[in-house]
Amino acid sequence: MKFTEVKGGVCAARGFSASGVHCGIRPHHEKLDLALISADVRCAAAGVYTTNKICGAPITVDRMHLQDGYAQAIVVNSGNANTCAPGGVQLALDTCQLVADALHIAKEDVLPASTGVIGQPMQLTPFAAGIPQAAAQLTHEASGSLQAATAIMTTDTYPKEYAFSFTLGGKTCHLGAIGKGSGMIAPNMATMLEFYTTDAAISPQMLQKALSDVVPGTYNQMSVDRDTSTNDTLILMASGLAGNEPVTGPGEDYDTFFEALTAIAEHMCREHAGDGEGASKLLVCEVTGAPSLEVARAVSKSVVTSDLLKAAMFGQDANWGRILCAIGYTPGDFDVSRINVTLKSAAGEVWVCENAAYHPYSEEEAAEVLKEKEIGILVDMKTGPFSAKAWGCDLTYEYVKINGDYRT
């Protein structure tokens, strides 16, 4: 399937506008801290959220507001997670009302999200000032998406957005995304904060099915530090303005949409893992030849979450024994005796392990391979037809520094 990258992020899809402003939640006036995404029409909408038993107040509201499968706006703040704070749910509801008033839509069609420090008091005053400003600055231009992507950042080093066009039912459709998240990332649902827009016509039921089915092989396969956030949220809105025949059930059109959704999710996983807190390298583990999909996914994620391997990748040390160790403690019943491991990057590749044992290689060549920004860890289990990917990053001194004084 052909995907053509386009500019615009969440504004690339027909019918969506966005903005980002500073409203005072974050103390530095130069930092945007409130994002707004608005649709010209009421949209089919779907969401997936954290499995953490402690969850942010906005998630409670999102679940209520998405019961009918429709939404028209998303409001997001950075700097305060609105989690474990008194009156958090009511504040989120009041924020939705402010957006509804500013955009002249139903408050039940507004989906809130928050990110930042957990357990801090939060006031409505900044929202009351910032939401009318954000509404006034909404634009369908690409600049709106960039502002929104910037406003939701916390420890991210750059704003994350992406969009492409694809053909569905003979019509040109668009799918766009913005996201944030560099730490507290071990999604067991979706990821950090992530917002998708599409102009494809698809029913709420099939939209939710597609989103829920994409997550296990993408966001659930991505990790920075094995900490699942309290506020992880992934929301997808579909305006239907592309004019394709609505997708209302299984079939070729649904498969096409699912493929597009998978492609943008994989792209965003790379962005988040590569920008992990303090990271200097993106790690991509590709497992092939696994006896089942479950084993392939578990093994690949076990490799990229190994602290010892992450440290070795930072030190450019081809310590393949740490890869086998991580594979060996992966839950499940599978044969490890035939495993091959190859390390790969733009500088070349080096075969380091054959049949779960040392394969002769040059340490000098391996060091050159590991100098690159992106490292591929290729694991061939040679016991079946299944494959999977996982995304992670190296473990650096900077990660400890960032999280040692996160609140200060």
Short mmCIF file of C-alpha atoms in Angstrom, two decimals:
data_model
loop_
_atom_site.label_atom_id
_atom_site.label_comp_id
_atom_site.label_asym_id
_atom_site.label_seq_id
_atom_site.Cartn_x
_atom_site.Cartn_y
_atom_site.Cartn_z
CA MET A 1 0.00 0.00 0.00
CA LYS A 2 1.31 3.45 -0.90
CA PHE A 3 1.50 6.18 1.72
CA THR A 4 2.53 9.69 0.65
CA GLU A 5 3.90 11.86 3.44
CA VAL A 6 2.23 15.26 3.66
CA LYS A 7 2.59 18.29 5.89
CA GLY A 8 0.10 19.29 8.50
CA GLY A 9 0.05 16.72 11.30
CA VAL A 10 -3.46 16.65 12.76
CA CYS A 11 -4.47 19.47 10.40
CA ALA A 12 -3.67 17.40 7.31
CA ALA A 13 -7.05 15.65 7.40
CA ARG A 14 -10.02 17.61 6.04
CA GLY A 15 -12.09 19.39 8.65
CA PHE A 16 -9.54 19.70 11.48
CA SER A 17 -7.91 22.76 13.00
CA ALA A 18 -5.53 23.14 15.94
CA SER A 19 -3.68 25.66 18.08
CA GLY A 20 -1.33 25.95 21.04
CA VAL A 21 -1.03 28.76 23.59
CA HIS A 22 0.57 29.59 26.93
CA CYS A 23 -2.12 29.88 29.59
CA GLY A 24 -0.05 29.85 32.80
CA ILE A 25 0.00 26.21 33.89
CA ARG A 26 3.73 26.15 33.24
CA PRO A 27 5.68 29.01 34.86
CA HIS A 28 7.79 29.95 31.85
CA HIS A 29 5.91 32.33 29.58
CA GLU A 30 7.79 31.17 26.49
CA LYS A 31 6.47 27.60 26.88
CA LEU A 32 3.15 26.68 25.30
CA ASP A 33 1.07 24.61 27.71
CA LEU A 34 -2.44 24.32 26.26
CA ALA A 35 -3.40 22.64 22.98
CA LEU A 36 -6.75 22.55 21.23
CA ILE A 37 -7.83 20.32 18.33
CA SER A 38 -11.21 21.06 16.79
CA ALA A 39 -13.29 19.42 14.07
CA ASP A 40 -15.65 21.25 11.74
CA VAL A 41 -18.15 18.41 12.14
CA ARG A 42 -19.05 15.90 14.82
CA CYS A 43 -16.67 12.96 14.35
CA ALA A 44 -16.64 9.25 14.93
CA ALA A 45 -14.11 8.84 17.73
CA ALA A 46 -12.28 6.12 19.61
CA GLY A 47 -9.86 5.95 22.51
CA VAL A 48 -7.49 3.61 24.30
CA TYR A 49 -6.08 4.38 27.75
CA THR A 50 -3.59 3.38 30.40
CA THR A 51 -3.94 0.12 32.31
CA ASN A 52 -2.37 1.75 35.36
CA LYS A 53 -4.79 1.42 38.29
CA ILE A 54 -4.01 5.04 39.14
CA CYS A 55 -5.27 7.08 36.21
CA GLY A 56 -5.62 10.74 35.42
CA ALA A 57 -8.97 12.47 35.95
CA PRO A 58 -9.29 13.36 32.24
CA ILE A 59 -9.39 9.66 31.37
CA THR A 60 -12.48 9.22 33.54
CA VAL A 61 -14.16 12.02 31.62
CA ASP A 62 -13.02 10.72 28.23
CA ARG A 63 -14.55 7.34 28.91
CA MET A 64 -17.85 8.99 29.80
CA HIS A 65 -17.85 11.29 26.79
CA LEU A 66 -16.91 8.56 24.31
CA GLN A 67 -19.70 6.18 25.27
CA ASP A 68 -21.68 7.21 22.18
CA GLY A 69 -18.61 6.96 19.91
CA TYR A 70 -18.54 10.63 18.87
CA ALA A 71 -16.50 13.75 19.67
CA GLN A 72 -15.64 17.12 18.15
CA ALA A 73 -12.75 18.58 20.12
CA ILE A 74 -9.72 17.64 22.21
CA VAL A 75 -8.18 19.91 24.84
CA VAL A 76 -4.78 19.10 26.33
CA ASN A 77 -2.59 20.74 28.95
CA SER A 78 1.02 20.11 29.89
CA GLY A 79 2.71 20.88 33.22
CA ASN A 80 0.17 19.16 35.48
CA ALA A 81 -1.18 15.60 35.10
CA ASN A 82 -4.46 16.26 36.95
CA THR A 83 -3.92 12.92 38.66
CA CYS A 84 -4.44 12.19 42.37
CA ALA A 85 -5.47 15.82 42.84
CA PRO A 86 -8.61 16.92 44.72
CA GLY A 87 -11.52 17.82 42.45
CA GLY A 88 -9.70 16.59 39.36
CA VAL A 89 -12.70 15.08 37.59
CA GLN A 90 -14.82 18.18 38.15
CA LEU A 91 -11.99 20.35 36.85
CA ALA A 92 -11.79 18.23 33.71
CA LEU A 93 -15.56 18.52 33.26
CA ASP A 94 -15.40 22.29 33.77
CA THR A 95 -12.61 22.48 31.18
CA CYS A 96 -14.85 20.68 28.70
CA GLN A 97 -17.58 23.22 29.35
CA LEU A 98 -15.16 26.09 28.63
CA VAL A 99 -14.26 24.49 25.30
CA ALA A 100 -17.92 23.85 24.50
CA ASP A 101 -18.74 27.50 25.17
CA ALA A 102 -15.84 28.72 23.03
CA LEU A 103 -16.58 26.44 20.09
CA HIS A 104 -20.39 26.31 20.41
CA ILE A 105 -20.50 22.53 20.65
CA ALA A 106 -21.82 20.08 23.26
CA LYS A 107 -19.60 19.63 26.31
CA GLU A 108 -20.03 15.84 25.96
CA ASP A 109 -18.20 16.08 22.61
CA VAL A 110 -15.04 17.46 24.23
CA LEU A 111 -12.24 15.08 25.26
CA PRO A 112 -9.70 16.37 27.82
CA ALA A 113 -6.14 15.15 28.44
CA SER A 114 -3.35 16.23 30.78
CA THR A 115 0.34 15.55 31.25
CA GLY A 116 2.91 16.64 33.80
CA VAL A 117 3.59 16.18 37.49
CA ILE A 118 1.31 13.81 39.41
CA GLY A 119 -0.43 14.86 42.63
CA GLN A 120 -0.23 18.64 42.23
CA PRO A 121 -3.25 20.90 42.85
CA MET A 122 -4.79 22.33 39.71
CA GLN A 123 -6.98 25.38 39.17
CA LEU A 124 -9.47 26.26 36.46
CA THR A 125 -8.22 29.85 36.13
CA PRO A 126 -5.51 29.16 33.50
CA PHE A 127 -8.01 27.21 31.40
CA ALA A 128 -10.58 30.00 31.64
CA ALA A 129 -7.97 32.40 30.23
CA GLY A 130 -6.32 30.09 27.73
CA ILE A 131 -9.20 28.23 26.08
CA PRO A 132 -10.84 31.32 24.49
CA GLN A 133 -7.40 32.35 23.25
CA ALA A 134 -6.72 28.90 21.84
CA ALA A 135 -10.15 28.86 20.16
CA ALA A 136 -9.46 32.22 18.55
CA GLN A 137 -6.13 30.98 17.19
CA LEU A 138 -7.44 27.73 15.69
CA THR A 139 -6.17 27.23 12.15
CA HIS A 140 -6.44 24.55 9.50
CA GLU A 141 -2.87 25.36 8.44
CA ALA A 142 0.10 23.17 9.34
CA SER A 143 1.23 25.77 11.88
CA GLY A 144 -1.74 24.87 14.09
CA SER A 145 -0.67 21.25 14.39
CA LEU A 146 2.91 22.26 15.20
CA GLN A 147 1.72 24.63 17.92
CA ALA A 148 -0.47 21.92 19.43
CA ALA A 149 2.34 19.35 19.28
CA THR A 150 4.65 21.83 21.01
CA ALA A 151 2.13 22.70 23.71
CA ILE A 152 1.78 19.10 24.91
CA MET A 153 5.53 18.48 25.33
CA THR A 154 7.10 17.84 28.71
CA THR A 155 10.61 16.33 28.54
CA ASP A 156 10.41 15.77 24.78
CA THR A 157 13.30 17.42 22.93
CA TYR A 158 11.19 18.20 19.86
CA PRO A 159 7.49 18.24 18.84
CA LYS A 160 6.25 15.00 17.30
CA GLU A 161 3.84 15.09 14.38
CA TYR A 162 3.32 13.15 11.17
CA ALA A 163 0.78 12.79 8.38
CA PHE A 164 0.30 10.98 5.10
CA SER A 165 -2.30 10.43 2.40
CA PHE A 166 -3.62 7.09 1.17
CA THR A 167 -6.41 5.79 -1.03
CA LEU A 168 -9.51 4.25 0.48
CA GLY A 169 -12.53 3.24 -1.59
CA GLY A 170 -11.17 5.21 -4.54
CA LYS A 171 -10.91 8.44 -2.51
CA THR A 172 -7.81 10.22 -1.23
CA CYS A 173 -7.81 10.15 2.57
CA HIS A 174 -5.44 11.60 5.13
CA LEU A 175 -4.25 10.43 8.53
CA GLY A 176 -2.35 12.74 10.88
CA ALA A 177 -0.90 12.55 14.37
CA ILE A 178 0.72 14.51 17.13
CA GLY A 179 2.14 12.96 20.27
CA LYS A 180 4.25 13.56 23.33
CA GLY A 181 6.28 11.30 25.56
CA SER A 182 9.94 10.69 26.31
CA GLY A 183 9.82 9.12 29.76
CA MET A 184 7.48 7.05 31.93
CA ILE A 185 6.91 5.03 28.78
CA ALA A 186 5.97 1.37 28.86
CA PRO A 187 2.54 1.53 27.27
CA ASN A 188 0.25 -1.36 28.03
CA MET A 189 -2.62 0.15 26.09
CA ALA A 190 -1.56 2.96 23.83
CA THR A 191 0.99 5.62 24.71
CA MET A 192 1.72 8.79 26.62
CA LEU A 193 -0.51 11.35 24.91
CA GLU A 194 -1.30 10.69 21.26
CA PHE A 195 -3.94 12.25 19.04
CA TYR A 196 -4.87 11.11 15.54
CA THR A 197 -7.19 12.69 12.99
CA THR A 198 -8.48 11.27 9.70
CA ASP A 199 -10.94 12.40 7.07
CA ALA A 200 -11.81 8.80 6.18
CA ALA A 201 -15.44 7.82 6.72
CA ILE A 202 -15.64 4.95 9.18
CA SER A 203 -18.17 3.97 11.84
CA PRO A 204 -17.38 4.46 15.53
CA GLN A 205 -17.48 0.70 16.08
CA MET A 206 -14.94 -0.07 13.35
CA LEU A 207 -12.81 2.90 14.37
CA GLN A 208 -12.57 1.54 17.92
CA LYS A 209 -11.85 -1.97 16.62
CA ALA A 210 -9.04 -0.69 14.40
CA LEU A 211 -7.47 1.35 17.19
CA SER A 212 -7.71 -1.46 19.74
CA ASP A 213 -6.27 -3.98 17.26
CA VAL A 214 -3.35 -1.74 16.23
CA VAL A 215 -2.14 -1.06 19.77
CA PRO A 216 -0.83 -4.54 20.73
CA GLY A 217 1.65 -4.70 17.85
CA THR A 218 2.79 -1.08 18.02
CA TYR A 219 2.48 1.01 21.18
CA ASN A 220 2.48 -2.02 23.48
CA GLN A 221 5.79 -2.97 21.84
CA MET A 222 7.48 0.31 22.72
CA SER A 223 9.32 1.20 25.92
CA VAL A 224 11.75 3.75 27.30
CA ASP A 225 11.89 2.85 30.98
CA ARG A 226 9.21 0.22 31.71
CA ASP A 227 7.08 2.71 33.66
CA THR A 228 3.44 2.80 32.53
CA SER A 229 2.08 6.32 32.90
CA THR A 230 -1.09 7.20 34.77
CA ASN A 231 -2.26 9.41 31.90
CA ASP A 232 -1.56 7.39 28.75
CA THR A 233 -4.18 8.34 26.18
CA LEU A 234 -4.62 7.62 22.47
CA ILE A 235 -7.58 9.27 20.76
CA LEU A 236 -8.60 9.02 17.10
CA MET A 237 -11.24 11.21 15.44
CA ALA A 238 -12.63 10.63 11.94
CA SER A 239 -14.44 13.48 10.16
CA GLY A 240 -15.58 11.42 7.16
CA LEU A 241 -15.03 14.41 4.86
CA ALA A 242 -12.91 12.45 2.35
CA GLY A 243 -16.14 11.17 0.84
CA ASN A 244 -15.33 7.48 0.72
CA GLU A 245 -18.06 4.91 1.25
CA PRO A 246 -18.19 4.58 5.04
CA VAL A 247 -16.35 1.59 6.48
CA THR A 248 -18.96 -0.20 8.58
CA GLY A 249 -17.63 -3.74 8.73
CA PRO A 250 -14.79 -6.12 7.84
CA GLY A 251 -13.51 -6.19 4.28
CA GLU A 252 -10.95 -4.69 1.92
CA ASP A 253 -11.60 -1.09 2.94
CA TYR A 254 -11.26 -1.91 6.63
CA ASP A 255 -8.01 -3.75 5.94
CA THR A 256 -6.70 -0.73 4.04
CA PHE A 257 -7.57 1.60 6.91
CA PHE A 258 -6.01 -0.77 9.43
CA GLU A 259 -2.81 -0.87 7.39
CA ALA A 260 -2.68 2.93 7.32
CA LEU A 261 -3.30 3.14 11.06
CA THR A 262 -0.53 0.60 11.70
CA ALA A 263 1.90 2.58 9.56
CA ILE A 264 1.38 5.85 11.41
CA ALA A 265 1.50 4.10 14.79
CA GLU A 266 4.84 2.46 13.91
CA HIS A 267 6.21 5.83 12.81
CA MET A 268 5.19 7.48 16.07
CA CYS A 269 6.66 4.60 18.11
CA ARG A 270 10.02 5.25 16.45
CA GLU A 271 9.72 8.95 17.26
CA HIS A 272 8.96 8.38 20.94
CA ALA A 273 11.53 5.65 21.55
CA GLY A 274 14.24 7.55 19.68
CA ASP A 275 13.56 10.63 21.83
CA GLY A 276 13.54 8.71 25.11
CA GLU A 277 14.78 10.74 28.04
CA GLY A 278 18.53 11.12 27.69
CA ALA A 279 18.63 8.64 24.79
CA SER A 280 21.41 8.68 22.23
CA LYS A 281 20.18 5.69 20.20
CA LEU A 282 16.95 4.22 18.90
CA LEU A 283 16.84 0.43 19.34
CA VAL A 284 14.61 -1.63 17.05
CA CYS A 285 14.42 -5.35 17.77
CA GLU A 286 12.99 -7.44 14.94
CA VAL A 287 12.15 -11.04 15.79
CA THR A 288 11.55 -13.54 12.97
CA GLY A 289 11.04 -17.28 12.89
CA ALA A 290 9.06 -17.35 16.14
CA PRO A 291 6.64 -20.19 16.98
CA SER A 292 3.77 -17.76 17.68
CA LEU A 293 2.92 -14.07 17.42
CA GLU A 294 2.75 -13.86 21.21
CA VAL A 295 6.28 -15.20 21.57
CA ALA A 296 7.61 -12.91 18.83
CA ARG A 297 6.15 -9.86 20.54
CA ALA A 298 7.27 -10.91 24.02
CA VAL A 299 10.84 -11.67 22.96
CA SER A 300 11.31 -8.45 20.99
CA LYS A 301 9.98 -6.33 23.85
CA SER A 302 12.07 -8.23 26.42
CA VAL A 303 15.20 -7.36 24.46
CA VAL A 304 14.55 -3.61 24.17
CA THR A 305 13.55 -3.29 27.85
CA SER A 306 16.68 -4.97 29.24
CA ASP A 307 18.56 -2.34 31.26
CA LEU A 308 21.82 -4.23 30.83
CA LEU A 309 21.43 -4.32 27.05
CA LYS A 310 20.35 -0.67 26.95
CA ALA A 311 23.50 0.26 28.86
CA ALA A 312 25.64 -1.85 26.53
CA MET A 313 24.18 -0.09 23.49
CA PHE A 314 25.02 3.27 25.07
CA GLY A 315 28.58 2.06 25.55
CA GLN A 316 28.71 0.69 21.98
CA ASP A 317 29.48 -2.76 23.39
CA ALA A 318 28.32 -5.71 21.27
CA ASN A 319 27.49 -7.76 24.36
CA TRP A 320 25.23 -10.26 22.61
CA GLY A 321 25.03 -12.40 25.76
CA ARG A 322 22.72 -9.77 27.24
CA ILE A 323 20.39 -10.22 24.28
CA LEU A 324 20.23 -13.98 24.84
CA CYS A 325 19.76 -13.42 28.55
CA ALA A 326 16.74 -11.18 27.90
CA ILE A 327 15.31 -13.73 25.48
CA GLY A 328 15.85 -16.50 28.01
CA TYR A 329 13.84 -14.91 30.80
CA THR A 330 10.95 -14.03 28.49
CA PRO A 331 7.77 -15.82 29.67
CA GLY A 332 6.52 -18.60 27.42
CA ASP A 333 7.46 -22.05 26.20
CA PHE A 334 9.83 -21.89 23.23
CA ASP A 335 13.11 -23.32 21.97
CA VAL A 336 16.18 -21.06 22.31
CA SER A 337 18.79 -23.45 20.90
CA ARG A 338 18.59 -22.26 17.28
CA ILE A 339 18.62 -18.50 17.83
CA ASN A 340 20.76 -16.27 15.62
CA VAL A 341 21.46 -12.60 16.43
CA THR A 342 22.71 -9.88 14.10
CA LEU A 343 23.40 -6.23 14.95
CA LYS A 344 22.66 -3.79 12.16
CA SER A 345 22.89 -0.05 11.46
CA ALA A 346 23.63 2.37 8.63
CA ALA A 347 27.30 1.42 9.07
CA GLY A 348 26.65 -2.23 8.20
CA GLU A 349 25.80 -5.39 10.08
CA VAL A 350 27.61 -7.97 12.14
CA TRP A 351 26.48 -11.53 12.94
CA VAL A 352 27.29 -12.08 16.62
CA CYS A 353 25.40 -15.23 17.67
CA GLU A 354 24.63 -18.52 15.91
CA ASN A 355 22.48 -21.27 17.40
CA ALA A 356 22.54 -19.51 20.79
CA ALA A 357 26.36 -19.48 20.83
CA TYR A 358 29.21 -17.22 19.82
CA HIS A 359 29.61 -16.53 16.12
CA PRO A 360 33.09 -15.18 15.21
CA TYR A 361 33.01 -11.44 14.50
CA SER A 362 35.24 -8.37 14.64
CA GLU A 363 34.81 -6.27 17.77
CA GLU A 364 36.10 -3.29 15.79
CA GLU A 365 33.43 -3.74 13.11
CA ALA A 366 30.76 -4.21 15.77
CA ALA A 367 31.82 -0.98 17.48
CA GLU A 368 31.44 0.89 14.18
CA VAL A 369 27.95 -0.53 13.71
CA LEU A 370 26.97 0.55 17.23
CA LYS A 371 28.15 4.14 16.76
CA GLU A 372 25.07 4.95 14.72
CA LYS A 373 21.92 6.67 15.99
CA GLU A 374 19.64 3.73 15.10
CA ILE A 375 20.56 0.14 15.98
CA GLY A 376 18.70 -2.88 14.65
CA ILE A 377 18.78 -6.05 16.75
CA LEU A 378 17.76 -8.92 14.47
CA VAL A 379 16.73 -12.13 16.23
CA ASP A 380 15.94 -15.20 14.14
CA MET A 381 14.44 -17.94 16.32
CA LYS A 382 14.17 -20.44 13.41
CA THR A 383 11.21 -22.24 15.00
CA GLY A 384 8.15 -20.84 13.19
CA PRO A 385 6.63 -18.32 10.76
CA PHE A 386 5.82 -15.44 13.12
CA SER A 387 7.52 -12.05 13.47
CA ALA A 388 7.24 -8.85 15.52
CA LYS A 389 9.03 -5.58 16.26
CA ALA A 390 9.72 -3.60 19.41
CA TRP A 391 11.12 -0.11 19.85
CA GLY A 392 13.32 1.17 22.68
CA CYS A 393 16.37 3.29 23.42
CA ASP A 394 19.69 3.12 25.20
CA LEU A 395 20.16 3.94 28.89
CA THR A 396 22.37 6.95 29.50
CA TYR A 397 23.68 9.08 32.36
CA GLU A 398 21.32 11.82 31.19
CA TYR A 399 18.24 9.70 31.96
CA VAL A 400 19.16 9.61 35.64
CA LYS A 401 19.89 13.34 35.64
CA ILE A 402 16.52 14.20 34.09
CA ASN A 403 14.53 12.05 36.50
CA GLY A 404 16.60 12.90 39.55
CA ASP A 405 15.22 16.43 39.55
CA TYR A 406 12.08 16.14 37.39
CA ARG A 407 9.94 18.28 39.70
CA THR A 408 12.54 20.98 40.20
#
